[in-house]
Short mmCIF file of C-alpha atoms and ligand atoms in Angstrom, two decimals:
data_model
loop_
_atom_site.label_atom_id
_atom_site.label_comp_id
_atom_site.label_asym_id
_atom_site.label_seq_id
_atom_site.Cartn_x
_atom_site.Cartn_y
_atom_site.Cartn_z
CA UNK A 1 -208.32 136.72 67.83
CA UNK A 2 -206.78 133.63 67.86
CA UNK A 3 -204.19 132.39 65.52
CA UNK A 4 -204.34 129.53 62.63
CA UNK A 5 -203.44 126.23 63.89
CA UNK A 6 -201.95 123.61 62.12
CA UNK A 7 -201.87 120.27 63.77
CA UNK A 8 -198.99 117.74 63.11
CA UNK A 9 -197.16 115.01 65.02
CA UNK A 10 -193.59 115.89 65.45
CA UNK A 11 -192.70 120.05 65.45
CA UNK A 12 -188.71 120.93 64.26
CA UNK A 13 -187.43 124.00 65.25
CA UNK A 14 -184.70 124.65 62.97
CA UNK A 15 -183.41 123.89 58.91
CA UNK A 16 -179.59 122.53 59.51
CA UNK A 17 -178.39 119.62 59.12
CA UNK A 18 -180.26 118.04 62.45
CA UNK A 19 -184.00 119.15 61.68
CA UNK A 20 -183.98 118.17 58.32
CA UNK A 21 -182.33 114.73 58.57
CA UNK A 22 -184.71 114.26 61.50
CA UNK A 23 -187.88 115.00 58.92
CA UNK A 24 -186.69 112.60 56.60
CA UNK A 25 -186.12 109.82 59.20
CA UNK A 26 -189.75 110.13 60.37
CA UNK A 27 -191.29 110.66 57.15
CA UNK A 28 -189.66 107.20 56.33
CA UNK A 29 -191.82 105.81 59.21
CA UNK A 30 -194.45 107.86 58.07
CA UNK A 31 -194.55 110.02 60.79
CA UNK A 32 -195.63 113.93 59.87
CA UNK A 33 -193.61 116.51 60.50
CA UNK A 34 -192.93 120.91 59.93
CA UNK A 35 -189.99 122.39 60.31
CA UNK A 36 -189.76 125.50 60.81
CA UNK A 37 -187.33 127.94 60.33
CA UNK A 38 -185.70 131.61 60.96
CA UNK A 39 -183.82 132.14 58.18
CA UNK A 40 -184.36 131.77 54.48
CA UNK A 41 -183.75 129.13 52.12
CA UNK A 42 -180.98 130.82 50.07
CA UNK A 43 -179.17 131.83 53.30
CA UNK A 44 -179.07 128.17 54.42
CA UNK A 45 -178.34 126.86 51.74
CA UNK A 46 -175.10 129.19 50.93
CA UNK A 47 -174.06 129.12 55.02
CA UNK A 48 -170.27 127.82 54.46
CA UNK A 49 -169.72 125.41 57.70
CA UNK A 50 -168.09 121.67 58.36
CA UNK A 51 -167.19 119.35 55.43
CA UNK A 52 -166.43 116.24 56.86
CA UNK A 53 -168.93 113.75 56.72
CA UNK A 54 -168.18 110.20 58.59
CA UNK A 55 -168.53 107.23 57.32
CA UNK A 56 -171.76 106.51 59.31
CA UNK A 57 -173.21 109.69 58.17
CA UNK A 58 -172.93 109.04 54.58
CA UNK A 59 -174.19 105.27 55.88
CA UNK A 60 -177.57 106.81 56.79
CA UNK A 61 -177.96 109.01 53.97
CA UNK A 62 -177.48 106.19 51.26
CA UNK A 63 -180.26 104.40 53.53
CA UNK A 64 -182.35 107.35 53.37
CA UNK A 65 -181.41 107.42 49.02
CA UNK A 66 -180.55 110.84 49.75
CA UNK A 67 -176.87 110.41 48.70
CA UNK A 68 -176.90 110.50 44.80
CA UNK A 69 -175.26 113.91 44.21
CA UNK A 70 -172.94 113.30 47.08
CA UNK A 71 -171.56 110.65 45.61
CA UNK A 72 -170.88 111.87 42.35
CA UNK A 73 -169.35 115.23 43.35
CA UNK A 74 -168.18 114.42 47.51
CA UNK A 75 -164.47 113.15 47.77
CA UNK A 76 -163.70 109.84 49.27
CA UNK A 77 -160.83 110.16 52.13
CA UNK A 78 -158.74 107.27 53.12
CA UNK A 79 -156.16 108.77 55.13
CA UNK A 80 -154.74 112.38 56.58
CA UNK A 81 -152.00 113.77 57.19
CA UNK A 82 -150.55 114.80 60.32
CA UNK A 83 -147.62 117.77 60.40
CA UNK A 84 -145.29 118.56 62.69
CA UNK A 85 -141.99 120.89 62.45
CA UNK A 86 -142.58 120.66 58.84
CA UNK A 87 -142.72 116.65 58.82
CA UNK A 88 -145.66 114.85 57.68
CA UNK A 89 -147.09 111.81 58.64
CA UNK A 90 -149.90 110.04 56.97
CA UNK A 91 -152.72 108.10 59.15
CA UNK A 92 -154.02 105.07 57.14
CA UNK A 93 -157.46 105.86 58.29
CA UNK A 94 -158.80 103.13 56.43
CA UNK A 95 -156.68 100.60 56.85
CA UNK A 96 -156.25 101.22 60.51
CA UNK A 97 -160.38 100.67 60.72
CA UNK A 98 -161.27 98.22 59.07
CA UNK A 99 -161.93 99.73 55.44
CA UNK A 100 -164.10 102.66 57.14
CA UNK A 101 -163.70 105.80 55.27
CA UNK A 102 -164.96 109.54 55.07
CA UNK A 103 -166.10 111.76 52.70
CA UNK A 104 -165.45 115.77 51.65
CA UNK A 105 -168.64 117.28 50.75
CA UNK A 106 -169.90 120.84 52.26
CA UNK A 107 -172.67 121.29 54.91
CA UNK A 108 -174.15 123.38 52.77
CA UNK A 109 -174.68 120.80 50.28
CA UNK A 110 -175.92 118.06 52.35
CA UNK A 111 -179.03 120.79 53.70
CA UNK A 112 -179.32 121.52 49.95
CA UNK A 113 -179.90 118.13 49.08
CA UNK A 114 -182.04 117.26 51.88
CA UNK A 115 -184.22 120.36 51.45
CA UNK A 116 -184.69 119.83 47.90
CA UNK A 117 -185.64 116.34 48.37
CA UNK A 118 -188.13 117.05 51.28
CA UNK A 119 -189.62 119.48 49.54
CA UNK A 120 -190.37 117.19 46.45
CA UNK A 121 -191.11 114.49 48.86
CA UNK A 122 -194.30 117.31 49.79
CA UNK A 123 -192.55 117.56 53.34
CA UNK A 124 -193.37 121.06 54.90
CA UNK A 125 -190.56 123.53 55.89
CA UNK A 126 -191.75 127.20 56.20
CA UNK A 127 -188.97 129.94 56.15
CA UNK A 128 -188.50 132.70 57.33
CA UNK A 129 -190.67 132.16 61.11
CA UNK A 130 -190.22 134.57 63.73
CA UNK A 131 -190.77 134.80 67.12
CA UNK A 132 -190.65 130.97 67.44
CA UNK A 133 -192.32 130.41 70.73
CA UNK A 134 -192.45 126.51 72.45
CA UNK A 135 -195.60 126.11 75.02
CA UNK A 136 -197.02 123.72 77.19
CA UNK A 137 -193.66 121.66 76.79
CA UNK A 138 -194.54 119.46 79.87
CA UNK A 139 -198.38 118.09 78.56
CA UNK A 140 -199.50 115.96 75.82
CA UNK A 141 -200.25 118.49 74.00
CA UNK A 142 -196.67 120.76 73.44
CA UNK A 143 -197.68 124.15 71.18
CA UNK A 144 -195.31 126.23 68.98
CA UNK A 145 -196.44 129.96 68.36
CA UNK A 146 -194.68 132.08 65.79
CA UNK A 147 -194.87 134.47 63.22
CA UNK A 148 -194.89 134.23 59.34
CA UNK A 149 -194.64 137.21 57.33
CA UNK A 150 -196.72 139.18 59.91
CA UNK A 151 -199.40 136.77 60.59
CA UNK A 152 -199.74 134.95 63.96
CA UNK A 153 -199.74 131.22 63.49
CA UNK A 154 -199.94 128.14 66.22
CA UNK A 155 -198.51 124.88 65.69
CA UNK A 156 -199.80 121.56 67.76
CA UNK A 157 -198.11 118.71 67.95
CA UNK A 158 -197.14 115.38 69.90
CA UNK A 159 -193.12 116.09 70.03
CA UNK A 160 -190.97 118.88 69.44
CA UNK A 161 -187.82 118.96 68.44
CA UNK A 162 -185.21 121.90 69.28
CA UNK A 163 -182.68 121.37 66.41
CA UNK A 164 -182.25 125.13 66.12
CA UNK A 165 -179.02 125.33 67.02
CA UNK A 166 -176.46 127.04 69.70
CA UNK A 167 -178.28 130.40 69.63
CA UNK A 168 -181.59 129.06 69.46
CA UNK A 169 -185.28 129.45 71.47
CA UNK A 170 -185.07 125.60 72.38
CA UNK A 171 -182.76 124.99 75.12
CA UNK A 172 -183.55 128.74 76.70
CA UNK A 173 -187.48 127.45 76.69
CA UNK A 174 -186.47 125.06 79.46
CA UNK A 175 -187.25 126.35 82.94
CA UNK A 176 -184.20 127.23 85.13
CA UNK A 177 -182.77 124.35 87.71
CA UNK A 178 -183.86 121.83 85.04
CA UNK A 179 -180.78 121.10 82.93
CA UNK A 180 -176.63 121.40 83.92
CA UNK A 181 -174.66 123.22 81.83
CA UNK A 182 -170.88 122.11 81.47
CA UNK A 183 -168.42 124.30 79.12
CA UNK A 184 -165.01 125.90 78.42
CA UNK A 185 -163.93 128.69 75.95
CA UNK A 186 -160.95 128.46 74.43
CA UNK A 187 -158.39 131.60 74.10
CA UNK A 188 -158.29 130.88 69.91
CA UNK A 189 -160.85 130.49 67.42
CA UNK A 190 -160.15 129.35 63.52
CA UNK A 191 -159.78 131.90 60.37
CA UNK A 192 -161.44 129.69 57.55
CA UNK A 193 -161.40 130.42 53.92
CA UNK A 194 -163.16 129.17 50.85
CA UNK A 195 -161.15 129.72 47.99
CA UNK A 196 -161.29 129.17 44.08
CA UNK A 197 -158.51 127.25 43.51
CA UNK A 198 -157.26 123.83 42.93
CA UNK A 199 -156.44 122.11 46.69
CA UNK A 200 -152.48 121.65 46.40
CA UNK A 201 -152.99 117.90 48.42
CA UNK A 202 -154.72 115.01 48.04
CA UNK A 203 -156.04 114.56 51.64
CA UNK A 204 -156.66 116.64 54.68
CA UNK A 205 -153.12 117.81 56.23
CA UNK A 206 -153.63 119.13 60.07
CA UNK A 207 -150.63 120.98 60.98
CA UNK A 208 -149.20 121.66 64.68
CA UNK A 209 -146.74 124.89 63.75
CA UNK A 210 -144.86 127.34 66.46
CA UNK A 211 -146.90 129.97 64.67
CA UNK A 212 -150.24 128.27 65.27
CA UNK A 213 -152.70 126.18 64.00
CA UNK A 214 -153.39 125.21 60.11
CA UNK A 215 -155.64 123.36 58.03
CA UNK A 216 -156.10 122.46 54.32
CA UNK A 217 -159.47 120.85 53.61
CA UNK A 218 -160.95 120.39 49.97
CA UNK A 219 -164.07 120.77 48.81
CA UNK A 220 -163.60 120.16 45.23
CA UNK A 221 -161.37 119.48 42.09
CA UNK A 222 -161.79 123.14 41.77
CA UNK A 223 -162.81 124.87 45.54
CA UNK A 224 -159.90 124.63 48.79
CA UNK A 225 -160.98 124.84 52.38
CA UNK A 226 -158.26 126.41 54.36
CA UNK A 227 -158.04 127.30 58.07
CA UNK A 228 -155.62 128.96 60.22
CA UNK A 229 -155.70 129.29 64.19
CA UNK A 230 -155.98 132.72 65.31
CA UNK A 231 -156.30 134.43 69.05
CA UNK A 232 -160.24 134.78 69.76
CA UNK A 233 -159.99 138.92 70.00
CA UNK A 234 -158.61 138.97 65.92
CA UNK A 235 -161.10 140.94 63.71
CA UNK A 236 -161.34 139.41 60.02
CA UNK A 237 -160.84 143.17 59.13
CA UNK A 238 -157.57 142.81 59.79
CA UNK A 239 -156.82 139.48 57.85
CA UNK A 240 -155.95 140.33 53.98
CA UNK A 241 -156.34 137.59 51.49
CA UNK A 242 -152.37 137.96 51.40
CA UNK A 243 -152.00 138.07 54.86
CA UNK A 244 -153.68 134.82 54.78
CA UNK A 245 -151.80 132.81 52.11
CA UNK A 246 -148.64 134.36 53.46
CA UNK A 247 -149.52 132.66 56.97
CA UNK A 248 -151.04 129.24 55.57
CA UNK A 249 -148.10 129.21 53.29
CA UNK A 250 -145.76 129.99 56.73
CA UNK A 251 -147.77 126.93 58.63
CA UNK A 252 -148.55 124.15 56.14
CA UNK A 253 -144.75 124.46 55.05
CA UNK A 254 -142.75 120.54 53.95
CA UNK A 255 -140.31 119.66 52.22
CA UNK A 256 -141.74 119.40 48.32
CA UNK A 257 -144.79 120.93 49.19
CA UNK A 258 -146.19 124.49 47.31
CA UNK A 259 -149.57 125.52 48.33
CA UNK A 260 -151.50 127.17 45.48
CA UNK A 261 -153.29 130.23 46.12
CA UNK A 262 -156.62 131.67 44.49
CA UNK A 263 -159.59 134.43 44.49
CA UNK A 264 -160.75 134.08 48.41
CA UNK A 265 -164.71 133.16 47.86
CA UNK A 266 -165.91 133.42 51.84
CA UNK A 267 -163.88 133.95 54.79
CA UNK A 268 -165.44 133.92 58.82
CA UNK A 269 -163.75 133.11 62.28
CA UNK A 270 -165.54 130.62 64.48
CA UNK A 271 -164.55 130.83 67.90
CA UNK A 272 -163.53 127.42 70.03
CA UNK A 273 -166.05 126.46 72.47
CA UNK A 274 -167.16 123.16 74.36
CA UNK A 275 -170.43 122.96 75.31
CA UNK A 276 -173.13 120.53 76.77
CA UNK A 277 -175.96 120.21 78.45
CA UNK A 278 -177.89 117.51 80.43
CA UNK A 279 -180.42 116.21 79.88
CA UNK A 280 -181.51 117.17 76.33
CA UNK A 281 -184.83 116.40 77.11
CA UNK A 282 -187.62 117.83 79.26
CA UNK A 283 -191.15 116.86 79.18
CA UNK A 284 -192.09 116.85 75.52
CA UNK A 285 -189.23 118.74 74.23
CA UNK A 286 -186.43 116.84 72.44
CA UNK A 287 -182.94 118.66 71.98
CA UNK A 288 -180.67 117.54 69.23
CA UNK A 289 -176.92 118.72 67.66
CA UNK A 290 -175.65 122.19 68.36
CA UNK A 291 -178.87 123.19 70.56
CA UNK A 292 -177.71 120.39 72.99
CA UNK A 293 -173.74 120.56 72.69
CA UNK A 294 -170.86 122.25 70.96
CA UNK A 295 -167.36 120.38 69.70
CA UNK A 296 -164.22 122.64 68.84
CA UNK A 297 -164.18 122.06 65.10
CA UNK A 298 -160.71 120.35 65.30
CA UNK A 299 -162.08 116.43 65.41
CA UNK A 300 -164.55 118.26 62.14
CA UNK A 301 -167.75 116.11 64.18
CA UNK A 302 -170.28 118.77 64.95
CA UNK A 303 -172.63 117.67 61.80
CA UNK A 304 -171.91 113.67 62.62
CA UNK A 305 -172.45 114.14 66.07
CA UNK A 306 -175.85 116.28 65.16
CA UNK A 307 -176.93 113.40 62.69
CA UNK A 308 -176.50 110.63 65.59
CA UNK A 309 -178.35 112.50 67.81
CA UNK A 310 -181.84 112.36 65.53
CA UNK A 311 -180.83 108.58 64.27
CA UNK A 312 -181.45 108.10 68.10
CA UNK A 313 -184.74 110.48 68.47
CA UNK A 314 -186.16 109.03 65.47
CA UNK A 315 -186.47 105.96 66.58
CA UNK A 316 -187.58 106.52 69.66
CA UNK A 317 -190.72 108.53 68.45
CA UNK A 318 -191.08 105.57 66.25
CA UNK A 319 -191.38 102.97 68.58
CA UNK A 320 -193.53 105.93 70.75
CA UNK A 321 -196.08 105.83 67.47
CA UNK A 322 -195.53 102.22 66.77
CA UNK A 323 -195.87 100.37 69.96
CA UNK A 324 -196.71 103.16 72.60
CA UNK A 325 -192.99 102.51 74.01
CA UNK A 326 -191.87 104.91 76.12
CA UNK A 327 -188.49 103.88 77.21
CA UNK A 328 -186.80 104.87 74.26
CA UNK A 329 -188.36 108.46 74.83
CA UNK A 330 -186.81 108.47 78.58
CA UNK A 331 -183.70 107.50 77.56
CA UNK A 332 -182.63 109.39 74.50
CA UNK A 333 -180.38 111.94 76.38
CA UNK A 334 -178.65 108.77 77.73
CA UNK A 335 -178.06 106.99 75.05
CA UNK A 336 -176.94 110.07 73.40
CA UNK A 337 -174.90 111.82 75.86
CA UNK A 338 -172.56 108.27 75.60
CA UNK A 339 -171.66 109.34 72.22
CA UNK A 340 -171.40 113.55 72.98
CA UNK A 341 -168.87 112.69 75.75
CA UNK A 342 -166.81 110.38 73.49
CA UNK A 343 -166.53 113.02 71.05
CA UNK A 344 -165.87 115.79 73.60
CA UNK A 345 -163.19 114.02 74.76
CA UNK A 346 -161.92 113.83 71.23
CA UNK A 347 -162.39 117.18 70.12
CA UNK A 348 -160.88 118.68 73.04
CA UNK A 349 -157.67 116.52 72.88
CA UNK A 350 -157.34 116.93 68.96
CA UNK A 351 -157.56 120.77 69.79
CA UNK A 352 -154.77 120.53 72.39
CA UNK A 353 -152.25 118.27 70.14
CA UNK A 354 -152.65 120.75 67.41
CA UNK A 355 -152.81 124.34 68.77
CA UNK A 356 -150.00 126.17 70.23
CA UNK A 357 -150.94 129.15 72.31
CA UNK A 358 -148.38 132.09 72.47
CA UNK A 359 -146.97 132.05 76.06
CA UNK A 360 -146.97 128.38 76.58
CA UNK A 361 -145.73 127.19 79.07
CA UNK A 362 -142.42 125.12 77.33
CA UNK A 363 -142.76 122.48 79.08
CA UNK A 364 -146.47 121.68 77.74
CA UNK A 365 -145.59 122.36 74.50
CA UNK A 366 -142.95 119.57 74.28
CA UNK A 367 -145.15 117.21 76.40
CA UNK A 368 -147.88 118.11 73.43
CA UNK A 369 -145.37 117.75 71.06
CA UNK A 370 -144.12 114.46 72.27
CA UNK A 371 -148.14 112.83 72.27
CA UNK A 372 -148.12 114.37 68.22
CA UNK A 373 -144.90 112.48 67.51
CA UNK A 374 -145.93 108.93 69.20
CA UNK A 375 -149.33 109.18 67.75
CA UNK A 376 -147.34 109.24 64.41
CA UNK A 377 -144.93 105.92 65.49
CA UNK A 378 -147.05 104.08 67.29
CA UNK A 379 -149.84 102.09 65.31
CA UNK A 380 -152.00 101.56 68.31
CA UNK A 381 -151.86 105.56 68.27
CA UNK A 382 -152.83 106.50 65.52
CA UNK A 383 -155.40 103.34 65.06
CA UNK A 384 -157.16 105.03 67.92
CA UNK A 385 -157.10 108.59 66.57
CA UNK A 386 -158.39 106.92 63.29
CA UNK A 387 -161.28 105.35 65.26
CA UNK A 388 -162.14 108.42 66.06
CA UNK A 389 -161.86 110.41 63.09
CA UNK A 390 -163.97 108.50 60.74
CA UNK A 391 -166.55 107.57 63.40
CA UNK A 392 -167.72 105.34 66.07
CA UNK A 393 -170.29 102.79 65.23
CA UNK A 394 -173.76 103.76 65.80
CA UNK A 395 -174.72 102.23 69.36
P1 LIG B 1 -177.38 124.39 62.76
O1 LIG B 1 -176.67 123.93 61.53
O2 LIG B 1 -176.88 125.54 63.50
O3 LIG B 1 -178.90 124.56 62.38
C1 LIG B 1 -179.81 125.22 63.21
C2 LIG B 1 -180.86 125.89 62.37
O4 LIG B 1 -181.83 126.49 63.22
C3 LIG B 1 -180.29 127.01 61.52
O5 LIG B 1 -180.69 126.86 60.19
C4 LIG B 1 -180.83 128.29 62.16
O6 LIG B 1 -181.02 129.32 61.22
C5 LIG B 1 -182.14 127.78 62.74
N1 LIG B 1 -182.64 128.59 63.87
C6 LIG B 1 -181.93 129.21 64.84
N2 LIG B 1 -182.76 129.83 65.70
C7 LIG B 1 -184.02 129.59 65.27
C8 LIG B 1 -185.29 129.96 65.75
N3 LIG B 1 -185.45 130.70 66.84
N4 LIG B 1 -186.37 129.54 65.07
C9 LIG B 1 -186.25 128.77 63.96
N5 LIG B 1 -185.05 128.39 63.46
C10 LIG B 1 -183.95 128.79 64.11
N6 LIG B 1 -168.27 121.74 62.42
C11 LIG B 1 -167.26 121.04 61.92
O7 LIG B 1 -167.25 119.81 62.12
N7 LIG B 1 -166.28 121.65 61.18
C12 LIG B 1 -166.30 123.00 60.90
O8 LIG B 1 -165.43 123.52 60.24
C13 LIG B 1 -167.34 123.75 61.42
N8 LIG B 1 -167.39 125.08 61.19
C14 LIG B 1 -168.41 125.80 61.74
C15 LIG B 1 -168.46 127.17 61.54
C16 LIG B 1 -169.47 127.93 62.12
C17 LIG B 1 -169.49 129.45 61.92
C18 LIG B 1 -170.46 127.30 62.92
C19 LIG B 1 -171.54 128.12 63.58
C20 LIG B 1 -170.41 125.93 63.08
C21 LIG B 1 -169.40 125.16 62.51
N9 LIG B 1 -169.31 123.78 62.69
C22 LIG B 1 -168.31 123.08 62.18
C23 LIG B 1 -170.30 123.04 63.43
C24 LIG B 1 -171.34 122.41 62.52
O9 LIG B 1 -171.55 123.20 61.40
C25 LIG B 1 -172.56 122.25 63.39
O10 LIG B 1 -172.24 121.33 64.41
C26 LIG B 1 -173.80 121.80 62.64
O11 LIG B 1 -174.26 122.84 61.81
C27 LIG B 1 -174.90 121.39 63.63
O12 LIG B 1 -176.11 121.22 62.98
P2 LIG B 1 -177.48 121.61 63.66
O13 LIG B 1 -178.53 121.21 62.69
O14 LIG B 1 -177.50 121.08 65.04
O15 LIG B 1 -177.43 123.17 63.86
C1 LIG B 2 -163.11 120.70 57.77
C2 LIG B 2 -163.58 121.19 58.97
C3 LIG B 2 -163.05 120.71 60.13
O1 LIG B 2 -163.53 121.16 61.31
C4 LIG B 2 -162.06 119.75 60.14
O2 LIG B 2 -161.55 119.32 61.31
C5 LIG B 2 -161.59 119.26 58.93
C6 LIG B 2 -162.12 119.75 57.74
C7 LIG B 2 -163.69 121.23 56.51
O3 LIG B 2 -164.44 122.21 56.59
O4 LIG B 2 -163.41 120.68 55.46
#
């Protein structure tokens, strides 16, 4: 028997932050859309990831009027700080760009906000799919199969978009020989906590210690975000809350400085990995954010660089719907691959100013150590980092 279709005009694999700012971009242009999605609601909604939101990211969501709550409760960065052997020096990310800024407010928020408003909007996102299938990717006429709560279901539609992430059915649904795949693992991965205390600074300190790695993030008056580099074999079994205050403490060391410690609410380890392919496109299958590329979490741009990449498909289905304009279609992995490399480059030279592997050879550590330092002194340093940081300008 064949299954139940449902016809619509753009198909999104996938509930994070990519899919779901890509609904509400087309439903603004009044283009239909379904996501659809493996997991359920609560578990997206409580998935503790990135908190850094660029300026250009909170840009688009004011657009979209999808920024109320993040603007009462998200915390407005104009500068962080920068540690080395126990020193700290502050980059005036705002003044050094112009008056661009960024804001703290969890992943998980932003897909809470934009589910709850898609939903009310009477946007469709069904949880829970399985066996998402994508057919017929090189016609007009692109099909998703899948499976919801037993029953067979088929989904037609003009465009699909794989925003379903690293480990998704997207970017494996493309035949072999069809895209390039460039990548490197990295020997360390990061040990992040949420915790339930007050954050003991006012803005993001990154430190560069001989014992590794550290980060303290915010998320709240209330709620700290704290990170600490560890080799990619370590098992969070064998991190204790104490073992991990004792180290942050250890690492995020100054003079005048006492970090606070509190109840650990979530703890993971996300390994370090680079990761992109080319093209993220083939025949009627769009790829956008983690499904296309992966940034080490040190330059905190995986979300902004997801969010560019459906700013740029959006449009171009637009203009597809609007005026029958192809062009824009064509060249969406070129116009966004400009942007991924930019931030690659970024991401991967953050990561190596701020890491310090075990064994090093001495020489590259002081050579690394020397870039930290004159990024600190040198105003056209750190105005580029800052660039950077809070985000290129779309285009
Ligand atoms: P995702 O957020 O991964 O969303 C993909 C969605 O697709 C998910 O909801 C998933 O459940 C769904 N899905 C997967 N497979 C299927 C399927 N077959 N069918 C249907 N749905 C499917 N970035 C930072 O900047 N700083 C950080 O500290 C940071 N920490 C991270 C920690 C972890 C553990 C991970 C995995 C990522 C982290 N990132 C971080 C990266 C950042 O969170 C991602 O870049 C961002 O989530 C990308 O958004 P996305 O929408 O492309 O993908
Ligand atoms: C956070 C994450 C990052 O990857 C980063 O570089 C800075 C902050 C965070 O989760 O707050």
């Amino acid at each position: 028997m064949e299954p139940p279709v449902t016809e619509t005009q753009v198909a999104i694999i996938g509930a994070g932050p990519a899919g779901l700012m890509l609904s509400h971009l087309l439903q603004r242009e009044g283009i239909a859309s379904v996501i659809l999605e493996s997991r359920s609601r609560a578990y997206v909604q409580q998935r503790v990831r990135a908190g850094v939101l660029e300026q250009g990211t909170v840009d688009l969501l004011d657009e979209l009027g999808l920024s109320e709550r993040l603007h009462r409760e998200g915390l407005v960065h104009h500068g962080l700080l920068l540690t080395l052997d126990e020193r700290r020096y502050r980059i005036a990310l705002t003044e050094l760009t112009g008056g661009r800024a960024l804001t703290i407010y969890g992943q998980q928020e932003v897909v809470k906000d934009l589910i709850a408003a898609r939903l009310a909007g009477g946007g469709e996102i069904q949880f829970e799919v399985e066996d998402v299938q994508l057919e017929a990717l090189e016609t007009e006429h692109p099909r998703v199969r899948y499976r919801q709560q037993g029953t067979a279901r088929e989904l037609r539609c003009a465009f699909i978009a794989g925003c379903d992430g690293f480990h998704g059915v997207s970017r494996p649904a493309i035949p072999p020989g069809v895209l390039t795949t460039y990548e490197r693992h990295y020997p360390f991965a990061w040990l992040g906590i949420l915790a339930a205390v007050a954050p003991s600074t006012e803005e993001l300190i990154y430190a560069r210690h001989a014992r590794g790695f550290a980060l303290h993030s915010l998320r709240s008056p209330e709620i700290s975000r704290l990170y600490i580099q560890v080799d990619r074999t370590e098992e969070l079994g064998d991190w204790s809350d104490d073992r991990i205050w004792n180290e942050l403490r250890l690492r995020l060391a100054a003079d005048g400085f006492t970090l606070r410690d509190g109840p650990v609410l979530e703890k993971s380890i996300a390994l370090h990995h680079s990761f992109v392919v080319e093209p993220m496109q083939h025949g009627r299958l769009f790829l956008a954010g983690d499904a296309a590329h992966i940034v080490p979490p040190t330059g905190a741009k995986g979300l902004n660089l997801a969010v560019a990449d459906v700013r740029v498909l959006a449009r171009a289905i637009e203009r597809w719907y609007r005026a029958g304009h192809t062009e824009d279609l064509e060249r969406y992995s070129e116009r966004c691959l400009g942007r991924v490399w930019r931030v690659q480059e970024f991401s991967a030279s953050m990561s190596a100013l701020l890491h310090r592997l075990p064994g090093t050879d001495p020489f590259e550590d002081r050579v690394a150590r020397a870039r930290l330092e004159w990024i600190c002194r040198s105003q056209a340093e750190a105005r580029s980092l800052a660039e950077n940081y809070v985000g290129l300008p779309w285009d």
